[in-house]
Amino acid sequence: TGERVGQLFGFISDGFYQTTAELQSRATTVGYQPQLGDLKYKDLNNDGVINQLDVAPIGPQSPYITFGSTLGYSRKGFDFSVLVQGVANRVIVANANSMLAFQNGGFGQAFEQHLDRWTPTNPNASYPRLWLGTNTNNQLVSTFWARSGDYVRLKNIELGYTLPSKLCKNIKVQGIRVFANATNLVTFNADKYLDPEGFSSNYPIQRVFNFGVNLKL
């Protein structure tokens, strides 16, 4: 009640379990026995149990601001166009398969960011301890996985050249235009491992390059 539409709810992360004493003294996690290197969460209602009653608003899923701009220019047969788009003031959750190690029942791969996983000698890691398949504690929606969803993306850029009409007449065609374009060429966002538009997918959004010729016969 009182929150905006599209509000994201989750647990409040409180770091990793670093010692056996922490495991024994922390609030009980319903349905899970934490291990060293697992995420721990704040017991917001102080009842000694981590459950759905400890969920809190952690950020807006829907952006406050959506923006974009299309620019174009043509001169002496050359034409150029560019589309830039982005969003601001949005939170996304980075716990999809494209961000997790050894997902899909343990048959999935690991990625570069998992080199900085928790170990006893790396207590200030950026990723929990490694696990296979699904971890019902570490994969909970929480502030640990919350990331800024703000981005600016060069969505499309195209450069073309239309041959002069006199040259086209000599080869008996009405027009010839050669072009090159690219989609999703550059993205500016806070997390280099996370695609802000494809964060919930198994695969990031692809960067595509096209080259071609248009003929008018």
PDB file of C-alpha atoms in Angstrom:
ATOM      1  CA  THR A   1       0.000   0.000   0.000  1.00  0.00           C
ATOM      2  CA  GLY A   2       1.303   3.436  -0.926  1.00  0.00           C
ATOM      3  CA  GLU A   3       3.949   2.169  -3.352  1.00  0.00           C
ATOM      4  CA  ARG A   4       4.003   3.004  -7.048  1.00  0.00           C
ATOM      5  CA  VAL A   5       2.813   0.566  -9.726  1.00  0.00           C
ATOM      6  CA  GLY A   6       5.715  -1.625 -10.816  1.00  0.00           C
ATOM      7  CA  GLN A   7       7.511  -1.424  -7.476  1.00  0.00           C
ATOM      8  CA  LEU A   8      10.086  -4.189  -7.033  1.00  0.00           C
ATOM      9  CA  PHE A   9      10.029  -6.089  -3.730  1.00  0.00           C
ATOM     10  CA  GLY A  10      12.756  -8.273  -2.271  1.00  0.00           C
ATOM     11  CA  PHE A  11      14.926  -9.132   0.712  1.00  0.00           C
ATOM     12  CA  ILE A  12      17.534  -6.749   2.094  1.00  0.00           C
ATOM     13  CA  SER A  13      20.964  -8.293   1.620  1.00  0.00           C
ATOM     14  CA  ASP A  14      23.347  -8.151   4.593  1.00  0.00           C
ATOM     15  CA  GLY A  15      26.501  -9.551   3.004  1.00  0.00           C
ATOM     16  CA  PHE A  16      27.746 -13.150   3.116  1.00  0.00           C
ATOM     17  CA  TYR A  17      27.934 -15.670   5.917  1.00  0.00           C
ATOM     18  CA  GLN A  18      31.614 -15.429   6.829  1.00  0.00           C
ATOM     19  CA  THR A  19      31.920 -17.557   9.994  1.00  0.00           C
ATOM     20  CA  THR A  20      30.320 -20.570  11.655  1.00  0.00           C
ATOM     21  CA  ALA A  21      29.319 -18.311  14.532  1.00  0.00           C
ATOM     22  CA  GLU A  22      27.239 -16.217  12.119  1.00  0.00           C
ATOM     23  CA  LEU A  23      25.501 -19.324  10.797  1.00  0.00           C
ATOM     24  CA  GLN A  24      24.544 -20.318  14.327  1.00  0.00           C
ATOM     25  CA  SER A  25      23.444 -16.898  15.564  1.00  0.00           C
ATOM     26  CA  ARG A  26      21.541 -15.496  12.578  1.00  0.00           C
ATOM     27  CA  ALA A  27      17.796 -15.772  12.005  1.00  0.00           C
ATOM     28  CA  THR A  28      16.579 -19.092  10.615  1.00  0.00           C
ATOM     29  CA  THR A  29      16.020 -19.249   6.845  1.00  0.00           C
ATOM     30  CA  VAL A  30      12.789 -21.124   6.085  1.00  0.00           C
ATOM     31  CA  GLY A  31      13.407 -24.251   4.001  1.00  0.00           C
ATOM     32  CA  TYR A  32      17.160 -23.778   3.652  1.00  0.00           C
ATOM     33  CA  GLN A  33      20.299 -24.464   5.653  1.00  0.00           C
ATOM     34  CA  PRO A  34      22.791 -21.667   4.862  1.00  0.00           C
ATOM     35  CA  GLN A  35      26.462 -22.367   4.295  1.00  0.00           C
ATOM     36  CA  LEU A  36      29.526 -20.172   4.450  1.00  0.00           C
ATOM     37  CA  GLY A  37      29.553 -17.861   1.438  1.00  0.00           C
ATOM     38  CA  ASP A  38      25.765 -17.793   1.103  1.00  0.00           C
ATOM     39  CA  LEU A  39      23.837 -14.548   1.113  1.00  0.00           C
ATOM     40  CA  LYS A  40      22.325 -13.481   4.412  1.00  0.00           C
ATOM     41  CA  TYR A  41      19.287 -11.240   4.741  1.00  0.00           C
ATOM     42  CA  LYS A  42      18.022  -8.792   7.318  1.00  0.00           C
ATOM     43  CA  ASP A  43      15.279  -9.973   9.673  1.00  0.00           C
ATOM     44  CA  LEU A  44      13.143  -6.861   9.289  1.00  0.00           C
ATOM     45  CA  ASN A  45      10.435  -7.826  11.757  1.00  0.00           C
ATOM     46  CA  ASN A  46      12.884  -9.360  14.283  1.00  0.00           C
ATOM     47  CA  ASP A  47      10.981 -12.633  14.649  1.00  0.00           C
ATOM     48  CA  GLY A  48      14.070 -14.811  14.216  1.00  0.00           C
ATOM     49  CA  VAL A  49      12.905 -16.161  10.845  1.00  0.00           C
ATOM     50  CA  ILE A  50      13.727 -15.081   7.285  1.00  0.00           C
ATOM     51  CA  ASN A  51      10.522 -15.416   5.259  1.00  0.00           C
ATOM     52  CA  GLN A  52       8.082 -13.422   3.129  1.00  0.00           C
ATOM     53  CA  LEU A  53       7.401 -11.065   6.052  1.00  0.00           C
ATOM     54  CA  ASP A  54      10.922  -9.673   5.611  1.00  0.00           C
ATOM     55  CA  VAL A  55      10.338  -8.528   2.039  1.00  0.00           C
ATOM     56  CA  ALA A  56      10.534  -4.772   1.407  1.00  0.00           C
ATOM     57  CA  PRO A  57      10.378  -2.386  -1.570  1.00  0.00           C
ATOM     58  CA  ILE A  58      13.817  -2.197  -3.196  1.00  0.00           C
ATOM     59  CA  GLY A  59      13.275  -0.037  -6.276  1.00  0.00           C
ATOM     60  CA  PRO A  60      11.101   0.769  -9.305  1.00  0.00           C
ATOM     61  CA  GLN A  61      11.025  -1.790 -12.116  1.00  0.00           C
ATOM     62  CA  SER A  62       9.346   0.652 -14.485  1.00  0.00           C
ATOM     63  CA  PRO A  63      11.553   3.603 -15.480  1.00  0.00           C
ATOM     64  CA  TYR A  64      10.521   7.115 -14.507  1.00  0.00           C
ATOM     65  CA  ILE A  65      12.009   8.410 -17.750  1.00  0.00           C
ATOM     66  CA  THR A  66      12.066   6.865 -21.221  1.00  0.00           C
ATOM     67  CA  PHE A  67      13.773   8.797 -23.987  1.00  0.00           C
ATOM     68  CA  GLY A  68      14.988   8.509 -27.561  1.00  0.00           C
ATOM     69  CA  SER A  69      16.040  10.543 -30.551  1.00  0.00           C
ATOM     70  CA  THR A  70      16.298   9.904 -34.282  1.00  0.00           C
ATOM     71  CA  LEU A  71      18.657  12.042 -36.332  1.00  0.00           C
ATOM     72  CA  GLY A  72      19.247  12.038 -40.081  1.00  0.00           C
ATOM     73  CA  TYR A  73      21.238  13.876 -42.718  1.00  0.00           C
ATOM     74  CA  SER A  74      21.727  13.593 -46.473  1.00  0.00           C
ATOM     75  CA  ARG A  75      23.952  15.432 -48.942  1.00  0.00           C
ATOM     76  CA  LYS A  76      25.344  14.757 -52.422  1.00  0.00           C
ATOM     77  CA  GLY A  77      24.110  11.180 -52.509  1.00  0.00           C
ATOM     78  CA  PHE A  78      25.222  10.304 -48.982  1.00  0.00           C
ATOM     79  CA  ASP A  79      22.644   9.681 -46.245  1.00  0.00           C
ATOM     80  CA  PHE A  80      23.133   9.049 -42.564  1.00  0.00           C
ATOM     81  CA  SER A  81      20.713   8.197 -39.750  1.00  0.00           C
ATOM     82  CA  VAL A  82      21.073   7.304 -36.088  1.00  0.00           C
ATOM     83  CA  LEU A  83      18.649   6.191 -33.369  1.00  0.00           C
ATOM     84  CA  VAL A  84      19.576   6.644 -29.699  1.00  0.00           C
ATOM     85  CA  GLN A  85      17.324   5.406 -26.883  1.00  0.00           C
ATOM     86  CA  GLY A  86      17.450   4.843 -23.154  1.00  0.00           C
ATOM     87  CA  VAL A  87      15.723   4.851 -19.781  1.00  0.00           C
ATOM     88  CA  ALA A  88      16.450   6.369 -16.393  1.00  0.00           C
ATOM     89  CA  ASN A  89      15.472   5.689 -12.774  1.00  0.00           C
ATOM     90  CA  ARG A  90      14.875   1.944 -13.006  1.00  0.00           C
ATOM     91  CA  VAL A  91      16.055  -1.068 -10.974  1.00  0.00           C
ATOM     92  CA  ILE A  92      16.519  -4.513 -12.518  1.00  0.00           C
ATOM     93  CA  VAL A  93      17.330  -7.904 -10.981  1.00  0.00           C
ATOM     94  CA  ALA A  94      20.485  -9.628 -12.225  1.00  0.00           C
ATOM     95  CA  ASN A  95      19.760 -13.226 -11.208  1.00  0.00           C
ATOM     96  CA  ALA A  96      18.687 -14.682 -14.564  1.00  0.00           C
ATOM     97  CA  ASN A  97      20.523 -17.607 -16.149  1.00  0.00           C
ATOM     98  CA  SER A  98      22.743 -15.257 -18.151  1.00  0.00           C
ATOM     99  CA  MET A  99      24.253 -14.019 -14.856  1.00  0.00           C
ATOM    100  CA  LEU A 100      24.387 -17.223 -12.764  1.00  0.00           C
ATOM    101  CA  ALA A 101      27.108 -19.870 -12.758  1.00  0.00           C
ATOM    102  CA  PHE A 102      26.365 -23.550 -13.495  1.00  0.00           C
ATOM    103  CA  GLN A 103      22.651 -22.984 -13.936  1.00  0.00           C
ATOM    104  CA  ASN A 104      20.313 -25.408 -15.776  1.00  0.00           C
ATOM    105  CA  GLY A 105      20.768 -28.210 -13.285  1.00  0.00           C
ATOM    106  CA  GLY A 106      24.524 -27.749 -13.202  1.00  0.00           C
ATOM    107  CA  PHE A 107      25.010 -28.134 -16.960  1.00  0.00           C
ATOM    108  CA  GLY A 108      25.308 -24.402 -17.616  1.00  0.00           C
ATOM    109  CA  GLN A 109      28.618 -22.593 -17.878  1.00  0.00           C
ATOM    110  CA  ALA A 110      30.300 -20.039 -15.665  1.00  0.00           C
ATOM    111  CA  PHE A 111      31.317 -16.541 -16.735  1.00  0.00           C
ATOM    112  CA  GLU A 112      34.078 -14.028 -16.135  1.00  0.00           C
ATOM    113  CA  GLN A 113      32.312 -12.346 -13.211  1.00  0.00           C
ATOM    114  CA  HIS A 114      32.287 -15.642 -11.295  1.00  0.00           C
ATOM    115  CA  LEU A 115      36.067 -15.512 -10.888  1.00  0.00           C
ATOM    116  CA  ASP A 116      35.360 -13.095  -8.048  1.00  0.00           C
ATOM    117  CA  ARG A 117      33.181 -15.544  -6.091  1.00  0.00           C
ATOM    118  CA  TRP A 118      33.237 -15.950  -2.333  1.00  0.00           C
ATOM    119  CA  THR A 119      35.907 -18.192  -0.824  1.00  0.00           C
ATOM    120  CA  PRO A 120      37.425 -18.152   2.675  1.00  0.00           C
ATOM    121  CA  THR A 121      40.375 -16.238   1.203  1.00  0.00           C
ATOM    122  CA  ASN A 122      38.135 -13.845  -0.767  1.00  0.00           C
ATOM    123  CA  PRO A 123      35.548 -12.705   1.808  1.00  0.00           C
ATOM    124  CA  ASN A 124      34.790  -9.398   0.060  1.00  0.00           C
ATOM    125  CA  ALA A 125      33.757 -11.027  -3.219  1.00  0.00           C
ATOM    126  CA  SER A 126      31.185  -9.687  -5.643  1.00  0.00           C
ATOM    127  CA  TYR A 127      29.483 -13.103  -6.067  1.00  0.00           C
ATOM    128  CA  PRO A 128      28.396 -15.713  -3.487  1.00  0.00           C
ATOM    129  CA  ARG A 129      30.006 -19.143  -3.207  1.00  0.00           C
ATOM    130  CA  LEU A 130      29.565 -21.264  -6.309  1.00  0.00           C
ATOM    131  CA  TRP A 131      26.760 -23.833  -6.463  1.00  0.00           C
ATOM    132  CA  LEU A 132      25.271 -26.198  -9.027  1.00  0.00           C
ATOM    133  CA  GLY A 133      21.758 -25.805 -10.378  1.00  0.00           C
ATOM    134  CA  THR A 134      19.299 -23.813  -8.261  1.00  0.00           C
ATOM    135  CA  ASN A 135      19.998 -22.272  -4.858  1.00  0.00           C
ATOM    136  CA  THR A 136      16.729 -21.320  -3.149  1.00  0.00           C
ATOM    137  CA  ASN A 137      18.504 -18.893  -0.827  1.00  0.00           C
ATOM    138  CA  ASN A 138      21.031 -17.117  -3.017  1.00  0.00           C
ATOM    139  CA  GLN A 139      18.694 -16.678  -5.979  1.00  0.00           C
ATOM    140  CA  LEU A 140      15.993 -14.879  -4.024  1.00  0.00           C
ATOM    141  CA  VAL A 141      15.137 -11.414  -5.296  1.00  0.00           C
ATOM    142  CA  SER A 142      17.121  -9.106  -3.055  1.00  0.00           C
ATOM    143  CA  THR A 143      19.126  -5.908  -2.968  1.00  0.00           C
ATOM    144  CA  PHE A 144      22.237  -7.997  -3.695  1.00  0.00           C
ATOM    145  CA  TRP A 145      21.011  -8.646  -7.241  1.00  0.00           C
ATOM    146  CA  ALA A 146      19.431  -5.218  -7.701  1.00  0.00           C
ATOM    147  CA  ARG A 147      21.230  -3.184 -10.342  1.00  0.00           C
ATOM    148  CA  SER A 148      20.702   0.162 -11.972  1.00  0.00           C
ATOM    149  CA  GLY A 149      18.651  -0.352 -15.113  1.00  0.00           C
ATOM    150  CA  ASP A 150      19.575   3.059 -16.518  1.00  0.00           C
ATOM    151  CA  TYR A 151      21.160   2.987 -19.955  1.00  0.00           C
ATOM    152  CA  VAL A 152      21.775   4.881 -23.169  1.00  0.00           C
ATOM    153  CA  ARG A 153      22.035   2.717 -26.285  1.00  0.00           C
ATOM    154  CA  LEU A 154      23.026   3.499 -29.837  1.00  0.00           C
ATOM    155  CA  LYS A 155      20.183   1.367 -31.138  1.00  0.00           C
ATOM    156  CA  ASN A 156      20.702   1.813 -34.844  1.00  0.00           C
ATOM    157  CA  ILE A 157      23.084   3.645 -37.150  1.00  0.00           C
ATOM    158  CA  GLU A 158      23.117   3.588 -40.957  1.00  0.00           C
ATOM    159  CA  LEU A 159      25.264   5.096 -43.684  1.00  0.00           C
ATOM    160  CA  GLY A 160      24.292   4.909 -47.343  1.00  0.00           C
ATOM    161  CA  TYR A 161      25.310   6.238 -50.727  1.00  0.00           C
ATOM    162  CA  THR A 162      23.064   6.577 -53.797  1.00  0.00           C
ATOM    163  CA  LEU A 163      24.877   6.511 -57.101  1.00  0.00           C
ATOM    164  CA  PRO A 164      24.266   9.456 -59.474  1.00  0.00           C
ATOM    165  CA  SER A 165      21.325   9.013 -61.838  1.00  0.00           C
ATOM    166  CA  LYS A 166      23.535   9.480 -64.903  1.00  0.00           C
ATOM    167  CA  LEU A 167      25.678   6.510 -63.901  1.00  0.00           C
ATOM    168  CA  CYS A 168      22.580   4.423 -63.221  1.00  0.00           C
ATOM    169  CA  LYS A 169      21.167   5.183 -66.679  1.00  0.00           C
ATOM    170  CA  ASN A 170      24.391   3.974 -68.288  1.00  0.00           C
ATOM    171  CA  ILE A 171      23.900   0.560 -66.710  1.00  0.00           C
ATOM    172  CA  LYS A 172      20.125   0.643 -67.361  1.00  0.00           C
ATOM    173  CA  VAL A 173      18.834   0.733 -63.781  1.00  0.00           C
ATOM    174  CA  GLN A 174      16.705   3.393 -62.071  1.00  0.00           C
ATOM    175  CA  GLY A 175      18.813   3.603 -58.939  1.00  0.00           C
ATOM    176  CA  ILE A 176      21.536   1.971 -56.870  1.00  0.00           C
ATOM    177  CA  ARG A 177      22.110   2.542 -53.170  1.00  0.00           C
ATOM    178  CA  VAL A 178      24.804   0.847 -51.095  1.00  0.00           C
ATOM    179  CA  PHE A 179      24.524   0.902 -47.344  1.00  0.00           C
ATOM    180  CA  ALA A 180      25.915  -0.371 -44.070  1.00  0.00           C
ATOM    181  CA  ASN A 181      24.131  -0.368 -40.732  1.00  0.00           C
ATOM    182  CA  ALA A 182      24.514  -1.676 -37.207  1.00  0.00           C
ATOM    183  CA  THR A 183      22.018  -2.456 -34.447  1.00  0.00           C
ATOM    184  CA  ASN A 184      22.804  -2.317 -30.709  1.00  0.00           C
ATOM    185  CA  LEU A 185      26.256  -0.999 -31.538  1.00  0.00           C
ATOM    186  CA  VAL A 186      27.162   0.669 -28.215  1.00  0.00           C
ATOM    187  CA  THR A 187      25.504   0.664 -24.782  1.00  0.00           C
ATOM    188  CA  PHE A 188      26.390   2.878 -21.837  1.00  0.00           C
ATOM    189  CA  ASN A 189      25.244   1.369 -18.527  1.00  0.00           C
ATOM    190  CA  ALA A 190      26.554   0.725 -15.031  1.00  0.00           C
ATOM    191  CA  ASP A 191      27.174  -3.042 -15.175  1.00  0.00           C
ATOM    192  CA  LYS A 192      29.408  -4.311 -17.988  1.00  0.00           C
ATOM    193  CA  TYR A 193      28.199  -7.914 -17.492  1.00  0.00           C
ATOM    194  CA  LEU A 194      24.496  -7.056 -17.710  1.00  0.00           C
ATOM    195  CA  ASP A 195      22.462  -6.184 -20.771  1.00  0.00           C
ATOM    196  CA  PRO A 196      19.872  -3.666 -19.561  1.00  0.00           C
ATOM    197  CA  GLU A 197      17.289  -4.814 -22.122  1.00  0.00           C
ATOM    198  CA  GLY A 198      17.976  -8.557 -22.024  1.00  0.00           C
ATOM    199  CA  PHE A 199      18.820  -9.078 -18.353  1.00  0.00           C
ATOM    200  CA  SER A 200      16.000 -11.595 -17.790  1.00  0.00           C
ATOM    201  CA  SER A 201      16.888 -13.741 -20.806  1.00  0.00           C
ATOM    202  CA  ASN A 202      19.315 -16.617 -21.220  1.00  0.00           C
ATOM    203  CA  TYR A 203      21.147 -14.632 -23.892  1.00  0.00           C
ATOM    204  CA  PRO A 204      22.134 -10.965 -24.182  1.00  0.00           C
ATOM    205  CA  ILE A 205      20.742  -8.852 -27.001  1.00  0.00           C
ATOM    206  CA  GLN A 206      22.847  -9.356 -30.108  1.00  0.00           C
ATOM    207  CA  ARG A 207      24.930  -6.741 -31.895  1.00  0.00           C
ATOM    208  CA  VAL A 208      24.102  -6.984 -35.622  1.00  0.00           C
ATOM    209  CA  PHE A 209      25.944  -5.604 -38.672  1.00  0.00           C
ATOM    210  CA  ASN A 210      24.435  -5.437 -42.150  1.00  0.00           C
ATOM    211  CA  PHE A 211      25.860  -4.503 -45.553  1.00  0.00           C
ATOM    212  CA  GLY A 212      23.801  -4.392 -48.712  1.00  0.00           C
ATOM    213  CA  VAL A 213      22.811  -2.938 -52.065  1.00  0.00           C
ATOM    214  CA  ASN A 214      19.365  -1.702 -53.114  1.00  0.00           C
ATOM    215  CA  LEU A 215      18.582  -1.828 -56.824  1.00  0.00           C
ATOM    216  CA  LYS A 216      15.678  -0.160 -58.604  1.00  0.00           C
ATOM    217  CA  LEU A 217      15.202  -1.804 -62.011  1.00  0.00           C
TER     218      LEU A 217
END
